[in-house]
Every structure is written in C-alpha cells, then in structure tokens.
Amino acid sequence: MKCCEAYGAALSAFVDGELDEQERGELLAHVEHCPNCRDALSELMILHTMFEELPELDAPDGFAERVLDRVHAEERAKKRSRRAWPRVLAACFALVVISAAALKILPAMTSKSDSAANEAADNSSAMDDAAGGAANDGYSYTYAAVQKDSALSDEDFLYKGVPEDSTADRSADADDDYAVITLDLPEAADFLREHGMAVYVEADDSVSYLVVPETAHELSEALPLDEEEKAALAAAEELVIVEVAKAEEAPAENNAAEEEGNT
C-alpha cells in the first residue's frame, strides 16, 4: 500500500495530462502490474469524463457582494486584534515585575527549610545505599537470565528456519496486460480526445489511448466502425488500449495540383 500511496498524486496528474513522457511511462508500467492503482485510475478517468460533460453554472445573484462583505468583516476583526496587543504587553510586563520581586523574597524564606531538608536527605541516602547493594545483586541475576532466554529463542528460530512459502513467487500479476483494440478510422482519435482519454503511446502511423469501459461502449455506437471493432469495444469490461490509425497525408504533388485547379 505504501507503493500505491506514492502513486496517488501521479494518477490524478495523469488524468489531467500534467505528466511528461517519462513520468507517464513509469506510471503506466506500475499500473499494469497493480490492480489497486488500475481500479483507481479507472475511477479517476470516469470522474474526469463526467465533469467535462457537466454544464457550466453561473454564480447566484449577489454572490460577489456577499464575498466582499465577508472579506471586509475579516479585515475589521484583524484591526481590533492589533489594537488589543498593547494591553497584552502591559499585562506581561506587570507579571515580569511581580515575578522578579517574588524571586528576591522567596530565597530568604526557604533557606532555613533547605538546611533541615538536607539533613534528612543525608540520613535517607545512607539507608538507600545499604538497600541498593542487595537490589543490584538481584538485578544482575535477572539480566543474566533474560540474556540466556533471548539466546535460546534465537537458536530455536535459526533451527526452525524460514518457512518454505516465504519464497513463493509473488509475480502473479506480471502478465496482467491491457487488451488492445485496433481501429482504422482516424476520426476515433477526435472522439477519444473530446471524452478526456489520455494518450498511452504515440507512433509514426498510430496513436494509442487508455480508455475506460464506458467510453469504449459509447465509441462503438457513435462512429461507423467494422462489426469486429464494434464488438470488441462493446465487450470491454475494464481499461483497454485503443490504437487509432493516423490519417494519411496527401502527397505534395496532389496538393499543388489542387491549388492550381482552384486558381
């Protein structure tokens, strides 16, 4: 969980498109093998899509005036607190003066009682030394017994050894890759960008997007795709990678011919 907590801010930044290429690659490599972060990323992308579809609302009437009134009230409260500081400082100064006077009077009153207390302390220290010798003997014996018990428990642990299942393979999620759906329609890239889907990787002839199931289902119905492509998108139940082919650029000669024809 500590590892996943370290990626919490990165997941949000990924959905908002704030990560560079290296950070995005490190995050996606972690998400491929971490089901917890994968579910969290799916939820964040769904929320991001929902927020983009919400209509913009205007502030209610009088909202700005109420905010300004609140700001002015807080400023007046701060001015009152500044005026109260001189009174507080005067009270502190009076307290210091009284404390200094008390420190001059108290030593004279307590000197007599201190001498009597010192005599009683000397008598009690002699008795404590006598009792301390016997207590130290008992402490030494107890400490030696604790050391012996600790050594025996360490030997028992080494004799028993490490359990065999502790070396079990924990890489069960190593093969949990995303399903890849390939689309030949370049217009699908515009649809995915409008719905807030993040770019997974970009090649020379295609762009791959990390797509949530809800957007995949909408894409299968929104554009004229092949039946196989529609079926694959409609069957998505978790995050998938949708690889969209880029539009082919027209040769320069054809563009020049079209311009001449227009003139």
PDB file of C-alpha atoms in Angstrom:
ATOM      1  CA  MET A   1       0.000   0.000   0.000  1.00  0.00           C
ATOM      2  CA  LYS A   2       2.909   2.412   0.618  1.00  0.00           C
ATOM      3  CA  CYS A   3       3.920   1.985  -3.013  1.00  0.00           C
ATOM      4  CA  CYS A   4       0.357   2.723  -4.170  1.00  0.00           C
ATOM      5  CA  GLU A   5       0.116   5.793  -1.901  1.00  0.00           C
ATOM      6  CA  ALA A   6       3.219   7.175  -3.600  1.00  0.00           C
ATOM      7  CA  TYR A   7       1.437   6.982  -6.965  1.00  0.00           C
ATOM      8  CA  GLY A   8      -1.790   8.677  -5.796  1.00  0.00           C
ATOM      9  CA  ALA A   9      -0.844  12.186  -6.949  1.00  0.00           C
ATOM     10  CA  ALA A  10       0.642  10.829 -10.177  1.00  0.00           C
ATOM     11  CA  LEU A  11      -2.662   9.126 -11.079  1.00  0.00           C
ATOM     12  CA  SER A  12      -4.532  12.419 -10.777  1.00  0.00           C
ATOM     13  CA  ALA A  13      -1.855  14.272 -12.752  1.00  0.00           C
ATOM     14  CA  PHE A  14      -2.019  11.586 -15.469  1.00  0.00           C
ATOM     15  CA  VAL A  15      -5.766  12.078 -15.912  1.00  0.00           C
ATOM     16  CA  ASP A  16      -5.275  15.876 -16.108  1.00  0.00           C
ATOM     17  CA  GLY A  17      -2.494  15.465 -18.711  1.00  0.00           C
ATOM     18  CA  GLU A  18       0.189  17.052 -16.494  1.00  0.00           C
ATOM     19  CA  LEU A  19       2.829  14.272 -16.685  1.00  0.00           C
ATOM     20  CA  ASP A  20       5.724  14.299 -19.108  1.00  0.00           C
ATOM     21  CA  GLU A  21       6.577  11.291 -21.262  1.00  0.00           C
ATOM     22  CA  GLN A  22       8.982   9.700 -18.745  1.00  0.00           C
ATOM     23  CA  GLU A  23       6.621  10.098 -15.772  1.00  0.00           C
ATOM     24  CA  ARG A  24       3.705   8.770 -17.822  1.00  0.00           C
ATOM     25  CA  GLY A  25       5.726   5.699 -18.829  1.00  0.00           C
ATOM     26  CA  GLU A  26       6.746   4.939 -15.228  1.00  0.00           C
ATOM     27  CA  LEU A  27       3.157   5.286 -14.006  1.00  0.00           C
ATOM     28  CA  LEU A  28       1.708   3.048 -16.726  1.00  0.00           C
ATOM     29  CA  ALA A  29       4.365   0.406 -16.041  1.00  0.00           C
ATOM     30  CA  HIS A  30       3.266   0.369 -12.394  1.00  0.00           C
ATOM     31  CA  VAL A  31      -0.456   0.345 -13.224  1.00  0.00           C
ATOM     32  CA  GLU A  32      -0.060  -2.700 -15.495  1.00  0.00           C
ATOM     33  CA  HIS A  33       1.002  -4.825 -12.517  1.00  0.00           C
ATOM     34  CA  CYS A  34      -1.022  -3.176  -9.714  1.00  0.00           C
ATOM     35  CA  PRO A  35      -4.781  -3.912  -9.690  1.00  0.00           C
ATOM     36  CA  ASN A  36      -5.429  -1.328  -6.938  1.00  0.00           C
ATOM     37  CA  CYS A  37      -3.910   1.537  -8.909  1.00  0.00           C
ATOM     38  CA  ARG A  38      -5.591   0.259 -12.072  1.00  0.00           C
ATOM     39  CA  ASP A  39      -9.022   0.488 -10.431  1.00  0.00           C
ATOM     40  CA  ALA A  40      -8.194   3.927  -9.003  1.00  0.00           C
ATOM     41  CA  LEU A  41      -7.100   5.175 -12.432  1.00  0.00           C
ATOM     42  CA  SER A  42     -10.301   3.852 -13.997  1.00  0.00           C
ATOM     43  CA  GLU A  43     -12.433   5.685 -11.409  1.00  0.00           C
ATOM     44  CA  LEU A  44     -10.498   8.938 -11.876  1.00  0.00           C
ATOM     45  CA  MET A  45     -10.901   8.782 -15.653  1.00  0.00           C
ATOM     46  CA  ILE A  46     -14.637   8.148 -15.308  1.00  0.00           C
ATOM     47  CA  LEU A  47     -14.976  11.151 -12.949  1.00  0.00           C
ATOM     48  CA  HIS A  48     -12.903  13.290 -15.305  1.00  0.00           C
ATOM     49  CA  THR A  49     -15.213  12.366 -18.189  1.00  0.00           C
ATOM     50  CA  MET A  50     -18.323  13.106 -16.114  1.00  0.00           C
ATOM     51  CA  PHE A  51     -17.019  16.529 -15.022  1.00  0.00           C
ATOM     52  CA  GLU A  52     -16.298  17.519 -18.619  1.00  0.00           C
ATOM     53  CA  GLU A  53     -19.888  16.721 -19.569  1.00  0.00           C
ATOM     54  CA  LEU A  54     -21.404  18.840 -16.759  1.00  0.00           C
ATOM     55  CA  PRO A  55     -22.858  22.203 -17.838  1.00  0.00           C
ATOM     56  CA  GLU A  56     -21.266  25.417 -16.605  1.00  0.00           C
ATOM     57  CA  LEU A  57     -23.342  27.224 -13.970  1.00  0.00           C
ATOM     58  CA  ASP A  58     -23.445  30.952 -13.275  1.00  0.00           C
ATOM     59  CA  ALA A  59     -22.889  32.251  -9.753  1.00  0.00           C
ATOM     60  CA  PRO A  60     -26.103  33.188  -7.913  1.00  0.00           C
ATOM     61  CA  ASP A  61     -27.171  36.817  -7.702  1.00  0.00           C
ATOM     62  CA  GLY A  62     -25.381  38.787  -5.004  1.00  0.00           C
ATOM     63  CA  PHE A  63     -22.625  36.179  -4.567  1.00  0.00           C
ATOM     64  CA  ALA A  64     -19.771  38.634  -5.256  1.00  0.00           C
ATOM     65  CA  GLU A  65     -21.247  41.208  -2.847  1.00  0.00           C
ATOM     66  CA  ARG A  66     -21.500  38.639  -0.052  1.00  0.00           C
ATOM     67  CA  VAL A  67     -17.890  37.586  -0.583  1.00  0.00           C
ATOM     68  CA  LEU A  68     -16.675  41.201  -0.406  1.00  0.00           C
ATOM     69  CA  ASP A  69     -18.703  41.830   2.767  1.00  0.00           C
ATOM     70  CA  ARG A  70     -17.111  38.766   4.359  1.00  0.00           C
ATOM     71  CA  VAL A  71     -13.607  39.966   3.406  1.00  0.00           C
ATOM     72  CA  HIS A  72     -14.245  43.432   4.878  1.00  0.00           C
ATOM     73  CA  ALA A  73     -15.566  41.893   8.117  1.00  0.00           C
ATOM     74  CA  GLU A  74     -12.405  39.783   8.497  1.00  0.00           C
ATOM     75  CA  GLU A  75     -10.214  42.850   7.920  1.00  0.00           C
ATOM     76  CA  ARG A  76     -12.056  44.760  10.675  1.00  0.00           C
ATOM     77  CA  ALA A  77     -11.579  41.817  13.061  1.00  0.00           C
ATOM     78  CA  LYS A  78      -7.828  41.832  12.344  1.00  0.00           C
ATOM     79  CA  LYS A  79      -7.622  45.566  13.141  1.00  0.00           C
ATOM     80  CA  ARG A  80      -9.335  45.013  16.503  1.00  0.00           C
ATOM     81  CA  SER A  81      -6.855  42.258  17.388  1.00  0.00           C
ATOM     82  CA  ARG A  82      -3.944  44.596  16.582  1.00  0.00           C
ATOM     83  CA  ARG A  83      -5.347  47.229  18.976  1.00  0.00           C
ATOM     84  CA  ALA A  84      -5.511  44.689  21.819  1.00  0.00           C
ATOM     85  CA  TRP A  85      -1.770  43.929  21.678  1.00  0.00           C
ATOM     86  CA  PRO A  86      -0.611  46.923  23.831  1.00  0.00           C
ATOM     87  CA  ARG A  87      -2.852  45.790  26.706  1.00  0.00           C
ATOM     88  CA  VAL A  88      -1.470  42.264  26.498  1.00  0.00           C
ATOM     89  CA  LEU A  89       2.117  43.559  26.551  1.00  0.00           C
ATOM     90  CA  ALA A  90       1.388  45.751  29.588  1.00  0.00           C
ATOM     91  CA  ALA A  91      -0.039  42.779  31.479  1.00  0.00           C
ATOM     92  CA  CYS A  92       3.036  40.689  30.607  1.00  0.00           C
ATOM     93  CA  PHE A  93       5.362  43.446  31.840  1.00  0.00           C
ATOM     94  CA  ALA A  94       3.491  43.658  35.157  1.00  0.00           C
ATOM     95  CA  LEU A  95       3.764  39.885  35.549  1.00  0.00           C
ATOM     96  CA  VAL A  96       7.532  40.030  34.983  1.00  0.00           C
ATOM     97  CA  VAL A  97       7.942  42.740  37.653  1.00  0.00           C
ATOM     98  CA  ILE A  98       5.916  40.765  40.207  1.00  0.00           C
ATOM     99  CA  SER A  99       7.893  37.582  39.459  1.00  0.00           C
ATOM    100  CA  ALA A 100      11.225  39.383  39.931  1.00  0.00           C
ATOM    101  CA  ALA A 101      10.122  40.724  43.321  1.00  0.00           C
ATOM    102  CA  ALA A 102       8.968  37.278  44.398  1.00  0.00           C
ATOM    103  CA  LEU A 103      12.339  35.742  43.449  1.00  0.00           C
ATOM    104  CA  LYS A 104      14.123  38.152  45.815  1.00  0.00           C
ATOM    105  CA  ILE A 105      11.853  37.388  48.782  1.00  0.00           C
ATOM    106  CA  LEU A 106      11.468  33.601  48.477  1.00  0.00           C
ATOM    107  CA  PRO A 107      15.176  32.592  48.867  1.00  0.00           C
ATOM    108  CA  ALA A 108      15.363  34.207  52.331  1.00  0.00           C
ATOM    109  CA  MET A 109      12.236  32.347  53.477  1.00  0.00           C
ATOM    110  CA  THR A 110      13.314  28.968  52.129  1.00  0.00           C
ATOM    111  CA  SER A 111      16.965  28.942  53.296  1.00  0.00           C
ATOM    112  CA  LYS A 112      16.025  27.670  56.768  1.00  0.00           C
ATOM    113  CA  SER A 113      13.809  24.908  55.470  1.00  0.00           C
ATOM    114  CA  ASP A 114      16.510  23.815  52.989  1.00  0.00           C
ATOM    115  CA  SER A 115      19.042  23.106  55.748  1.00  0.00           C
ATOM    116  CA  ALA A 116      16.602  20.814  57.548  1.00  0.00           C
ATOM    117  CA  ALA A 117      15.756  19.054  54.307  1.00  0.00           C
ATOM    118  CA  ASN A 118      19.444  18.451  53.537  1.00  0.00           C
ATOM    119  CA  GLU A 119      19.982  16.709  56.890  1.00  0.00           C
ATOM    120  CA  ALA A 120      17.008  14.420  56.262  1.00  0.00           C
ATOM    121  CA  ALA A 121      18.276  13.675  52.758  1.00  0.00           C
ATOM    122  CA  ASP A 122      21.721  12.658  54.081  1.00  0.00           C
ATOM    123  CA  ASN A 123      20.146  10.201  56.507  1.00  0.00           C
ATOM    124  CA  SER A 124      17.902   8.646  53.860  1.00  0.00           C
ATOM    125  CA  SER A 125      20.739   8.311  51.321  1.00  0.00           C
ATOM    126  CA  ALA A 126      22.710   6.141  53.737  1.00  0.00           C
ATOM    127  CA  MET A 127      19.746   3.787  54.070  1.00  0.00           C
ATOM    128  CA  ASP A 128      19.244   3.711  50.279  1.00  0.00           C
ATOM    129  CA  ASP A 129      22.884   2.712  49.700  1.00  0.00           C
ATOM    130  CA  ALA A 130      22.514  -0.273  52.008  1.00  0.00           C
ATOM    131  CA  ALA A 131      19.348  -1.447  50.279  1.00  0.00           C
ATOM    132  CA  GLY A 132      20.764  -0.731  46.831  1.00  0.00           C
ATOM    133  CA  GLY A 133      23.502  -3.356  47.145  1.00  0.00           C
ATOM    134  CA  ALA A 134      21.014  -6.186  47.542  1.00  0.00           C
ATOM    135  CA  ALA A 135      18.824  -4.821  44.758  1.00  0.00           C
ATOM    136  CA  ASN A 136      21.775  -4.665  42.355  1.00  0.00           C
ATOM    137  CA  ASP A 137      22.588  -8.330  43.008  1.00  0.00           C
ATOM    138  CA  GLY A 138      19.033  -9.290  42.117  1.00  0.00           C
ATOM    139  CA  TYR A 139      19.109  -7.086  39.025  1.00  0.00           C
ATOM    140  CA  SER A 140      22.327  -8.693  37.764  1.00  0.00           C
ATOM    141  CA  TYR A 141      20.832 -12.151  38.167  1.00  0.00           C
ATOM    142  CA  THR A 142      17.616 -11.136  36.374  1.00  0.00           C
ATOM    143  CA  TYR A 143      19.501  -9.502  33.498  1.00  0.00           C
ATOM    144  CA  ALA A 144      21.635 -12.610  33.013  1.00  0.00           C
ATOM    145  CA  ALA A 145      18.516 -14.792  32.935  1.00  0.00           C
ATOM    146  CA  VAL A 146      16.903 -12.560  30.307  1.00  0.00           C
ATOM    147  CA  GLN A 147      20.021 -12.735  28.133  1.00  0.00           C
ATOM    148  CA  LYS A 148      20.027 -16.531  28.389  1.00  0.00           C
ATOM    149  CA  ASP A 149      16.341 -16.793  27.414  1.00  0.00           C
ATOM    150  CA  SER A 150      16.883 -14.463  24.458  1.00  0.00           C
ATOM    151  CA  ALA A 151      19.815 -16.536  23.210  1.00  0.00           C
ATOM    152  CA  LEU A 152      17.755 -19.750  23.458  1.00  0.00           C
ATOM    153  CA  SER A 153      14.860 -18.192  21.496  1.00  0.00           C
ATOM    154  CA  ASP A 154      17.278 -17.069  18.756  1.00  0.00           C
ATOM    155  CA  GLU A 155      18.672 -20.612  18.494  1.00  0.00           C
ATOM    156  CA  ASP A 156      15.143 -22.016  18.195  1.00  0.00           C
ATOM    157  CA  PHE A 157      14.350 -19.583  15.383  1.00  0.00           C
ATOM    158  CA  LEU A 158      17.534 -20.465  13.480  1.00  0.00           C
ATOM    159  CA  TYR A 159      16.861 -24.182  13.941  1.00  0.00           C
ATOM    160  CA  LYS A 160      13.314 -23.941  12.625  1.00  0.00           C
ATOM    161  CA  GLY A 161      14.440 -21.941   9.579  1.00  0.00           C
ATOM    162  CA  VAL A 162      12.459 -19.773   7.259  1.00  0.00           C
ATOM    163  CA  PRO A 163       9.090 -21.164   6.052  1.00  0.00           C
ATOM    164  CA  GLU A 164       9.173 -22.522   2.536  1.00  0.00           C
ATOM    165  CA  ASP A 165       6.195 -20.420   1.333  1.00  0.00           C
ATOM    166  CA  SER A 166       8.034 -17.167   2.137  1.00  0.00           C
ATOM    167  CA  THR A 167       9.979 -17.596  -1.116  1.00  0.00           C
ATOM    168  CA  ALA A 168       6.825 -18.144  -3.156  1.00  0.00           C
ATOM    169  CA  ASP A 169       6.594 -16.316  -6.435  1.00  0.00           C
ATOM    170  CA  ARG A 170       4.707 -13.045  -5.932  1.00  0.00           C
ATOM    171  CA  SER A 171       4.711 -12.011  -9.584  1.00  0.00           C
ATOM    172  CA  ALA A 172       1.260 -13.378 -10.376  1.00  0.00           C
ATOM    173  CA  ASP A 173       0.186 -10.047 -11.858  1.00  0.00           C
ATOM    174  CA  ALA A 174       3.157  -9.840 -14.226  1.00  0.00           C
ATOM    175  CA  ASP A 175       1.043 -10.933 -17.193  1.00  0.00           C
ATOM    176  CA  ASP A 176      -1.936  -8.634 -16.476  1.00  0.00           C
ATOM    177  CA  ASP A 177      -1.676  -6.570 -19.665  1.00  0.00           C
ATOM    178  CA  TYR A 178      -4.347  -4.383 -21.209  1.00  0.00           C
ATOM    179  CA  ALA A 179      -6.426  -5.617 -24.112  1.00  0.00           C
ATOM    180  CA  VAL A 180      -5.539  -3.800 -27.359  1.00  0.00           C
ATOM    181  CA  ILE A 181      -8.257  -2.813 -29.862  1.00  0.00           C
ATOM    182  CA  THR A 182      -7.080  -1.513 -33.253  1.00  0.00           C
ATOM    183  CA  LEU A 183      -9.245   0.967 -35.205  1.00  0.00           C
ATOM    184  CA  ASP A 184      -8.624   2.074 -38.812  1.00  0.00           C
ATOM    185  CA  LEU A 185     -10.854   5.164 -38.506  1.00  0.00           C
ATOM    186  CA  PRO A 186      -8.783   8.313 -37.686  1.00  0.00           C
ATOM    187  CA  GLU A 187     -11.937  10.144 -36.508  1.00  0.00           C
ATOM    188  CA  ALA A 188     -11.931   7.875 -33.440  1.00  0.00           C
ATOM    189  CA  ALA A 189      -8.935   9.838 -32.099  1.00  0.00           C
ATOM    190  CA  ASP A 190     -11.009  13.055 -32.045  1.00  0.00           C
ATOM    191  CA  PHE A 191     -13.804  11.249 -30.193  1.00  0.00           C
ATOM    192  CA  LEU A 192     -11.415   9.902 -27.533  1.00  0.00           C
ATOM    193  CA  ARG A 193      -9.734  13.285 -27.015  1.00  0.00           C
ATOM    194  CA  GLU A 194     -13.098  15.011 -26.618  1.00  0.00           C
ATOM    195  CA  HIS A 195     -14.013  12.476 -23.909  1.00  0.00           C
ATOM    196  CA  GLY A 196     -10.791  13.135 -21.956  1.00  0.00           C
ATOM    197  CA  MET A 197      -8.999   9.856 -22.679  1.00  0.00           C
ATOM    198  CA  ALA A 198      -5.227  10.006 -22.079  1.00  0.00           C
ATOM    199  CA  VAL A 199      -2.609   9.171 -24.707  1.00  0.00           C
ATOM    200  CA  TYR A 200      -0.885   5.879 -23.888  1.00  0.00           C
ATOM    201  CA  VAL A 201       1.785   5.919 -26.597  1.00  0.00           C
ATOM    202  CA  GLU A 202       2.206   7.619 -29.984  1.00  0.00           C
ATOM    203  CA  ALA A 203       3.851   6.037 -33.035  1.00  0.00           C
ATOM    204  CA  ASP A 204       4.500   7.302 -36.569  1.00  0.00           C
ATOM    205  CA  ASP A 205       1.314   5.809 -38.015  1.00  0.00           C
ATOM    206  CA  SER A 206      -0.956   5.469 -34.960  1.00  0.00           C
ATOM    207  CA  VAL A 207      -1.886   6.857 -31.536  1.00  0.00           C
ATOM    208  CA  SER A 208      -2.877   4.607 -28.612  1.00  0.00           C
ATOM    209  CA  TYR A 209      -5.269   5.785 -25.873  1.00  0.00           C
ATOM    210  CA  LEU A 210      -6.031   4.356 -22.432  1.00  0.00           C
ATOM    211  CA  VAL A 211      -9.833   4.087 -22.479  1.00  0.00           C
ATOM    212  CA  VAL A 212     -12.374   3.346 -19.743  1.00  0.00           C
ATOM    213  CA  PRO A 213     -15.148   0.802 -20.499  1.00  0.00           C
ATOM    214  CA  GLU A 214     -17.936   3.419 -20.606  1.00  0.00           C
ATOM    215  CA  THR A 215     -16.184   5.479 -23.283  1.00  0.00           C
ATOM    216  CA  ALA A 216     -15.378   2.319 -25.265  1.00  0.00           C
ATOM    217  CA  HIS A 217     -19.078   1.420 -25.299  1.00  0.00           C
ATOM    218  CA  GLU A 218     -20.036   4.931 -26.486  1.00  0.00           C
ATOM    219  CA  LEU A 219     -17.380   4.805 -29.214  1.00  0.00           C
ATOM    220  CA  SER A 220     -18.756   1.509 -30.541  1.00  0.00           C
ATOM    221  CA  GLU A 221     -22.119   3.205 -31.185  1.00  0.00           C
ATOM    222  CA  ALA A 222     -21.007   6.710 -32.202  1.00  0.00           C
ATOM    223  CA  LEU A 223     -18.843   6.018 -35.275  1.00  0.00           C
ATOM    224  CA  PRO A 224     -19.205   3.802 -38.376  1.00  0.00           C
ATOM    225  CA  LEU A 225     -16.798   1.012 -37.412  1.00  0.00           C
ATOM    226  CA  ASP A 226     -16.436  -2.589 -38.581  1.00  0.00           C
ATOM    227  CA  GLU A 227     -18.530  -5.186 -36.809  1.00  0.00           C
ATOM    228  CA  GLU A 228     -15.449  -6.766 -35.203  1.00  0.00           C
ATOM    229  CA  GLU A 229     -14.262  -3.384 -33.918  1.00  0.00           C
ATOM    230  CA  LYS A 230     -17.713  -2.562 -32.536  1.00  0.00           C
ATOM    231  CA  ALA A 231     -17.980  -5.946 -30.823  1.00  0.00           C
ATOM    232  CA  ALA A 232     -14.540  -5.586 -29.199  1.00  0.00           C
ATOM    233  CA  LEU A 233     -15.352  -2.101 -27.884  1.00  0.00           C
ATOM    234  CA  ALA A 234     -18.793  -3.117 -26.627  1.00  0.00           C
ATOM    235  CA  ALA A 235     -17.324  -6.111 -24.768  1.00  0.00           C
ATOM    236  CA  ALA A 236     -14.782  -4.007 -22.798  1.00  0.00           C
ATOM    237  CA  GLU A 237     -15.210  -4.503 -19.044  1.00  0.00           C
ATOM    238  CA  GLU A 238     -12.041  -2.783 -17.794  1.00  0.00           C
ATOM    239  CA  LEU A 239      -9.397  -0.374 -19.066  1.00  0.00           C
ATOM    240  CA  VAL A 240      -8.364  -1.101 -22.665  1.00  0.00           C
ATOM    241  CA  ILE A 241      -5.832   0.337 -25.092  1.00  0.00           C
ATOM    242  CA  VAL A 242      -7.428   1.654 -28.286  1.00  0.00           C
ATOM    243  CA  GLU A 243      -4.911   2.062 -31.118  1.00  0.00           C
ATOM    244  CA  VAL A 244      -6.183   4.518 -33.765  1.00  0.00           C
ATOM    245  CA  ALA A 245      -4.564   4.837 -37.184  1.00  0.00           C
ATOM    246  CA  LYS A 246      -3.422   8.319 -38.164  1.00  0.00           C
ATOM    247  CA  ALA A 247      -4.890   9.992 -41.249  1.00  0.00           C
ATOM    248  CA  GLU A 248      -2.663   9.671 -44.299  1.00  0.00           C
ATOM    249  CA  GLU A 249      -1.270  12.948 -45.576  1.00  0.00           C
ATOM    250  CA  ALA A 250      -1.882  13.707 -49.248  1.00  0.00           C
ATOM    251  CA  PRO A 251       1.281  13.864 -51.439  1.00  0.00           C
ATOM    252  CA  ALA A 252       2.691  17.310 -52.106  1.00  0.00           C
ATOM    253  CA  GLU A 253       2.115  16.953 -55.889  1.00  0.00           C
ATOM    254  CA  ASN A 254      -1.614  16.377 -55.411  1.00  0.00           C
ATOM    255  CA  ASN A 255      -1.870  19.411 -53.147  1.00  0.00           C
ATOM    256  CA  ALA A 256      -0.121  21.585 -55.737  1.00  0.00           C
ATOM    257  CA  ALA A 257      -2.433  20.318 -58.477  1.00  0.00           C
ATOM    258  CA  GLU A 258      -5.495  21.091 -56.376  1.00  0.00           C
ATOM    259  CA  GLU A 259      -4.254  24.621 -55.699  1.00  0.00           C
ATOM    260  CA  GLU A 260      -3.668  25.235 -59.433  1.00  0.00           C
ATOM    261  CA  GLY A 261      -7.151  23.936 -60.233  1.00  0.00           C
ATOM    262  CA  ASN A 262      -8.687  26.279 -57.683  1.00  0.00           C
ATOM    263  CA  THR A 263      -6.880  29.264 -59.198  1.00  0.00           C
TER     264      THR A 263
END
